[in-house]
Short mmCIF file of C-alpha atoms in Angstrom, two decimals:
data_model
loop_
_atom_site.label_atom_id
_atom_site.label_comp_id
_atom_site.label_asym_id
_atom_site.label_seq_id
_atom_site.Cartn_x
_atom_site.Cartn_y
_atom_site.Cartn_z
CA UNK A 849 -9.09 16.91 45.31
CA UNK A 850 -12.08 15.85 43.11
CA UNK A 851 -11.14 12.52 41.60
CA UNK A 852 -14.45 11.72 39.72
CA UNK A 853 -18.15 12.06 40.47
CA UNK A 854 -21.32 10.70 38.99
CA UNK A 855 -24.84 11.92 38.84
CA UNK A 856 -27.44 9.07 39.32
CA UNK A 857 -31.45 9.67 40.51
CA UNK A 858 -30.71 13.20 41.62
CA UNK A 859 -27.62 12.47 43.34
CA UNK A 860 -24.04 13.25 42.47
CA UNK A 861 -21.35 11.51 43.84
CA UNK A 862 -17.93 13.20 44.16
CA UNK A 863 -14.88 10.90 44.96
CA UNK A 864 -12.16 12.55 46.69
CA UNK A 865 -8.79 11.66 47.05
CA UNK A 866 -5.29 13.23 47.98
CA UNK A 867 -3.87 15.69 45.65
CA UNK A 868 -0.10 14.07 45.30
CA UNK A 869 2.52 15.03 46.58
CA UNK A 870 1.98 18.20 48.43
CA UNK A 871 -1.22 16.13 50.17
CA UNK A 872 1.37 14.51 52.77
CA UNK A 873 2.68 17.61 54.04
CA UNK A 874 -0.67 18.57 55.09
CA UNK A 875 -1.21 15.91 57.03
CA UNK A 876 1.94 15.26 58.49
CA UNK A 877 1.49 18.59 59.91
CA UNK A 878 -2.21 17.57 61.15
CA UNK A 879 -3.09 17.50 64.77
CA UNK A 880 -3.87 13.69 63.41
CA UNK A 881 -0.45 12.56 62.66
CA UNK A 882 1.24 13.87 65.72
CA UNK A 883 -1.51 12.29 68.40
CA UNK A 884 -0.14 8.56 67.75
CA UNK A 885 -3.35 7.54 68.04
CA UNK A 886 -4.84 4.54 65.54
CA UNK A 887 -5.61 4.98 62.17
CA UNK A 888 -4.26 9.03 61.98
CA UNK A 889 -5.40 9.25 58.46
CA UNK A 890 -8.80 7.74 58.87
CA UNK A 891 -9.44 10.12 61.17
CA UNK A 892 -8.04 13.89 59.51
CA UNK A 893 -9.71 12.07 56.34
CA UNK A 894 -13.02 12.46 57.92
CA UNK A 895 -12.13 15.87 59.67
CA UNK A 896 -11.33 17.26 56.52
CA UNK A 897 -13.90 15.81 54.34
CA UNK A 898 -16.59 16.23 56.82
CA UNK A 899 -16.27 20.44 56.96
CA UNK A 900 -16.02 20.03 53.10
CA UNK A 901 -19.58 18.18 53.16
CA UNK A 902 -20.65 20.49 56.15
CA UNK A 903 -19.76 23.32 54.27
CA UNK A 904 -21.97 22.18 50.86
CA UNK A 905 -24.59 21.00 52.41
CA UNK A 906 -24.10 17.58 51.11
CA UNK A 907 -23.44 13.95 53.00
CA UNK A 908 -19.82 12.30 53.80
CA UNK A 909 -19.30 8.50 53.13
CA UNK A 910 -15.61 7.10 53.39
CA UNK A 911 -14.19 3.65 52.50
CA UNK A 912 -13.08 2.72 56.06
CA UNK A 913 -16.79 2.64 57.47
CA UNK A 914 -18.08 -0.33 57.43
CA UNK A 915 -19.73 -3.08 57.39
CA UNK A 916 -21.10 -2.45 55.03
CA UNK A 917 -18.83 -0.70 52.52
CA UNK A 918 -20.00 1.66 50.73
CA UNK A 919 -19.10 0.98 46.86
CA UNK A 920 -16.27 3.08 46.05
CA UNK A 921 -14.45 0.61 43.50
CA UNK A 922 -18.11 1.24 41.55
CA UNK A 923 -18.13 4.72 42.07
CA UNK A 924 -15.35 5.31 40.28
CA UNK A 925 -15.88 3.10 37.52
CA UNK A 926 -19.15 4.91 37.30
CA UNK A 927 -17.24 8.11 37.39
CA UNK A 928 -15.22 7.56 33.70
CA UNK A 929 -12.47 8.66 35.56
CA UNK A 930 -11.08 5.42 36.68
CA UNK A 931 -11.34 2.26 34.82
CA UNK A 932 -10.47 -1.39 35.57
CA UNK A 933 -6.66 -2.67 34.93
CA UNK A 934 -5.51 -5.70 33.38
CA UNK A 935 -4.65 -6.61 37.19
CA UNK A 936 -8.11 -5.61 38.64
CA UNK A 937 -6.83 -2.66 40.39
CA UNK A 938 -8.54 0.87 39.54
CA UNK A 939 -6.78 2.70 36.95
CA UNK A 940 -7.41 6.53 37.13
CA UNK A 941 -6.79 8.43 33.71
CA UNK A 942 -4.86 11.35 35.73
CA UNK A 943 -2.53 9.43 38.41
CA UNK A 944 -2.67 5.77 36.91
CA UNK A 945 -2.49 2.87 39.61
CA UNK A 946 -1.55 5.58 42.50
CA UNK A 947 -5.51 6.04 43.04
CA UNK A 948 -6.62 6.18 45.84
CA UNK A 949 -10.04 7.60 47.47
CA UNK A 950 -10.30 9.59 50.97
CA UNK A 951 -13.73 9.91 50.66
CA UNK A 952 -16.98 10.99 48.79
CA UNK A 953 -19.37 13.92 48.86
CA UNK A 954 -23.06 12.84 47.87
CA UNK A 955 -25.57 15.77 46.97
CA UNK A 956 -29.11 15.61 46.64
CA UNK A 957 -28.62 17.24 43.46
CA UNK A 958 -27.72 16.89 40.33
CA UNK A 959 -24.75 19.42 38.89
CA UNK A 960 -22.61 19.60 35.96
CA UNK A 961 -19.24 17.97 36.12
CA UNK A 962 -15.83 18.13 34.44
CA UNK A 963 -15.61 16.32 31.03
CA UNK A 964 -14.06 12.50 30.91
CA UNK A 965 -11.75 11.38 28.67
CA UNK A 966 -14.05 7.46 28.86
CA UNK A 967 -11.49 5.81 27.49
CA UNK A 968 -9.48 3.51 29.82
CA UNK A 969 -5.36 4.51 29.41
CA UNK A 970 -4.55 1.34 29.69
CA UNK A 971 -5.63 0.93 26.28
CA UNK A 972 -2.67 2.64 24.96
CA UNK A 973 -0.26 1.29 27.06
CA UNK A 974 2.17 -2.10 26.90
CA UNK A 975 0.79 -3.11 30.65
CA UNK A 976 4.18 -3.00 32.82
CA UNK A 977 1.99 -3.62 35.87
CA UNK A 978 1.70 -7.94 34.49
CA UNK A 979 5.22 -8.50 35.19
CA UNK A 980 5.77 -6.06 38.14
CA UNK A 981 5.34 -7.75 41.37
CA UNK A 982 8.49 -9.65 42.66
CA UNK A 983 6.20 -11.50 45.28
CA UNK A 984 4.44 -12.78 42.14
CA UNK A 985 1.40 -12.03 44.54
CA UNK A 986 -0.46 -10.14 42.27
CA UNK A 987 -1.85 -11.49 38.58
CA UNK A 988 -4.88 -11.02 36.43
CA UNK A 989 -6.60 -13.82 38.38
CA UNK A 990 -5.89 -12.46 41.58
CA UNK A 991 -4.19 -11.04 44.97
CA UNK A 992 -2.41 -13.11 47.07
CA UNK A 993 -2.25 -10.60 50.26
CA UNK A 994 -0.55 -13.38 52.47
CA UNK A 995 2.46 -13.67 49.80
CA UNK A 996 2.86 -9.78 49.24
CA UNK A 997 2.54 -9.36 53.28
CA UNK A 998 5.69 -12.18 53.32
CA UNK A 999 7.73 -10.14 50.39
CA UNK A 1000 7.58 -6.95 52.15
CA UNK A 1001 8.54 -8.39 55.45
CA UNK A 1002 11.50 -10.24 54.05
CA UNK A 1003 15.26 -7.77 53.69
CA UNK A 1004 14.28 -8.05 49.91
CA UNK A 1005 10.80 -6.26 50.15
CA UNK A 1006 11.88 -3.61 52.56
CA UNK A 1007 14.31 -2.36 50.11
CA UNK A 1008 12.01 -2.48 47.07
CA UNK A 1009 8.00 -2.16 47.63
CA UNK A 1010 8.66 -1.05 51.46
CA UNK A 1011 10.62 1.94 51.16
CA UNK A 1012 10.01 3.03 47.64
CA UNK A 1013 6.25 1.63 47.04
CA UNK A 1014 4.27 -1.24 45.58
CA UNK A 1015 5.65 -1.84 42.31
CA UNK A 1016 3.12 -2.60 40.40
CA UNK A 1017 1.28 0.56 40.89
CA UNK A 1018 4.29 2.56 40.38
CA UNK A 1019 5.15 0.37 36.86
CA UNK A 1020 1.85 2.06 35.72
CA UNK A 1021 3.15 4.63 33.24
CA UNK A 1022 1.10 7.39 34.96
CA UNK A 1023 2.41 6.79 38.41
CA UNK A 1024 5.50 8.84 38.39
CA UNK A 1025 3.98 12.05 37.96
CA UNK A 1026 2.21 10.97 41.22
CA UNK A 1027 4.92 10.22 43.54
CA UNK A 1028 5.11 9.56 47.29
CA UNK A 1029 7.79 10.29 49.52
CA UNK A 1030 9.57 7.31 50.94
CA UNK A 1031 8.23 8.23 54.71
CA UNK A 1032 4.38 8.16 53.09
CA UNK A 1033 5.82 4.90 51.50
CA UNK A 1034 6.14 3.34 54.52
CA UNK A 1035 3.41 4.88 56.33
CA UNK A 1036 1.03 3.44 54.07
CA UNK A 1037 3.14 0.15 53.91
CA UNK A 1038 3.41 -0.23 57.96
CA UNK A 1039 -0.63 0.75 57.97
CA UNK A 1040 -1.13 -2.21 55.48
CA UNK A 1041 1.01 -4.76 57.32
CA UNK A 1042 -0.71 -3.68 60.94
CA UNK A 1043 2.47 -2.91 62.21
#
């Protein structure tokens, strides 16, 4: 699903990411998911996106190529679609703290895209995500991946962040109408923790 795009020197940029929750059905029905081989998403992420790009006659770039990295925490502030939280974390005006990006599509061409609201929605809102994380390992000075790794491995984090999601992103006011199903939870949570 388009999730932002940009046009700069004759290029547009189009970020794509999963279209929630209906996205996880397609892939857990992917050839990808039921291979068990590494990174499953990774790799239907670049099947997918890859025939999109084929098909539009336009370049694919994902985030887990690198290094380098292409710049997709730019791209979509670049994009007025997503915006930068209190925390740090990308903030997207449609599915809050829940973004997350596949891949992009970059044309040598410049077209029209959908309209922006530019205004960050955490502008209007009372910031739940401060005082969300029970690891305490996220703050507006940074992210303390070591202490939220600990948290979810205790009994404590597998019943909270583990099984239901991190809870910061989900405080975001925009998150619920972006749910995940507990076994994408923890798909997502066991991918993060290398398990």
């Amino acid at each position: 699903m388009l999730r932002g795009g940009f046009t700069q020197e004759r290029q547009t940029i189009l970020l794509i990411g999963p279209n929630e929750p209906s996205f996880w059905e397609y892939f857990r029905n992917s050839s990808e998911y039921k291979d068990s081989l590494p990174d499953p998403m990774d790799r239907w992420s670049k099947r997918v996106i890859g025939e999109i790009a084929s098909d539009f006659n336009s370049k694919a770039v994902y985030p887990s190529d690198g290094p380098p990295y292409a710049p997709f925490y730019t791209w979509a502030v670049l994009s007025k679609n997503a915006f930068v939280s209190p925390l740090k974390l990308l903030v997207h005006e449609d599915v809050g703290l829940m973004i997350s990006y596949r891949g992009a599509l970059i044309l040598e061409q410049s077209i029209e895209l959908p309209v922006t609201s530019e205004k960050s929605p955490c502008e209007a809102c009372n910031e739940p995500c401060l005082s969300a994380c029970p690891a305490d390992a996220l703050n507006q000075a940074s992210y303390d991946t070591d202490a939220c790794k600990s948290y979810l491995g205790a009994s404590t984090g597998q019943d909270t962040c583990f099984k239901r999601g991190c809870l910061v992103r989900i405080s975001c006011p925009l998150s619920p109408k972006n749910g995940r199903y507990e076994d994408q939870t923890k798909f997502h949570m066991k991918a993060f923790l290398k398990l």
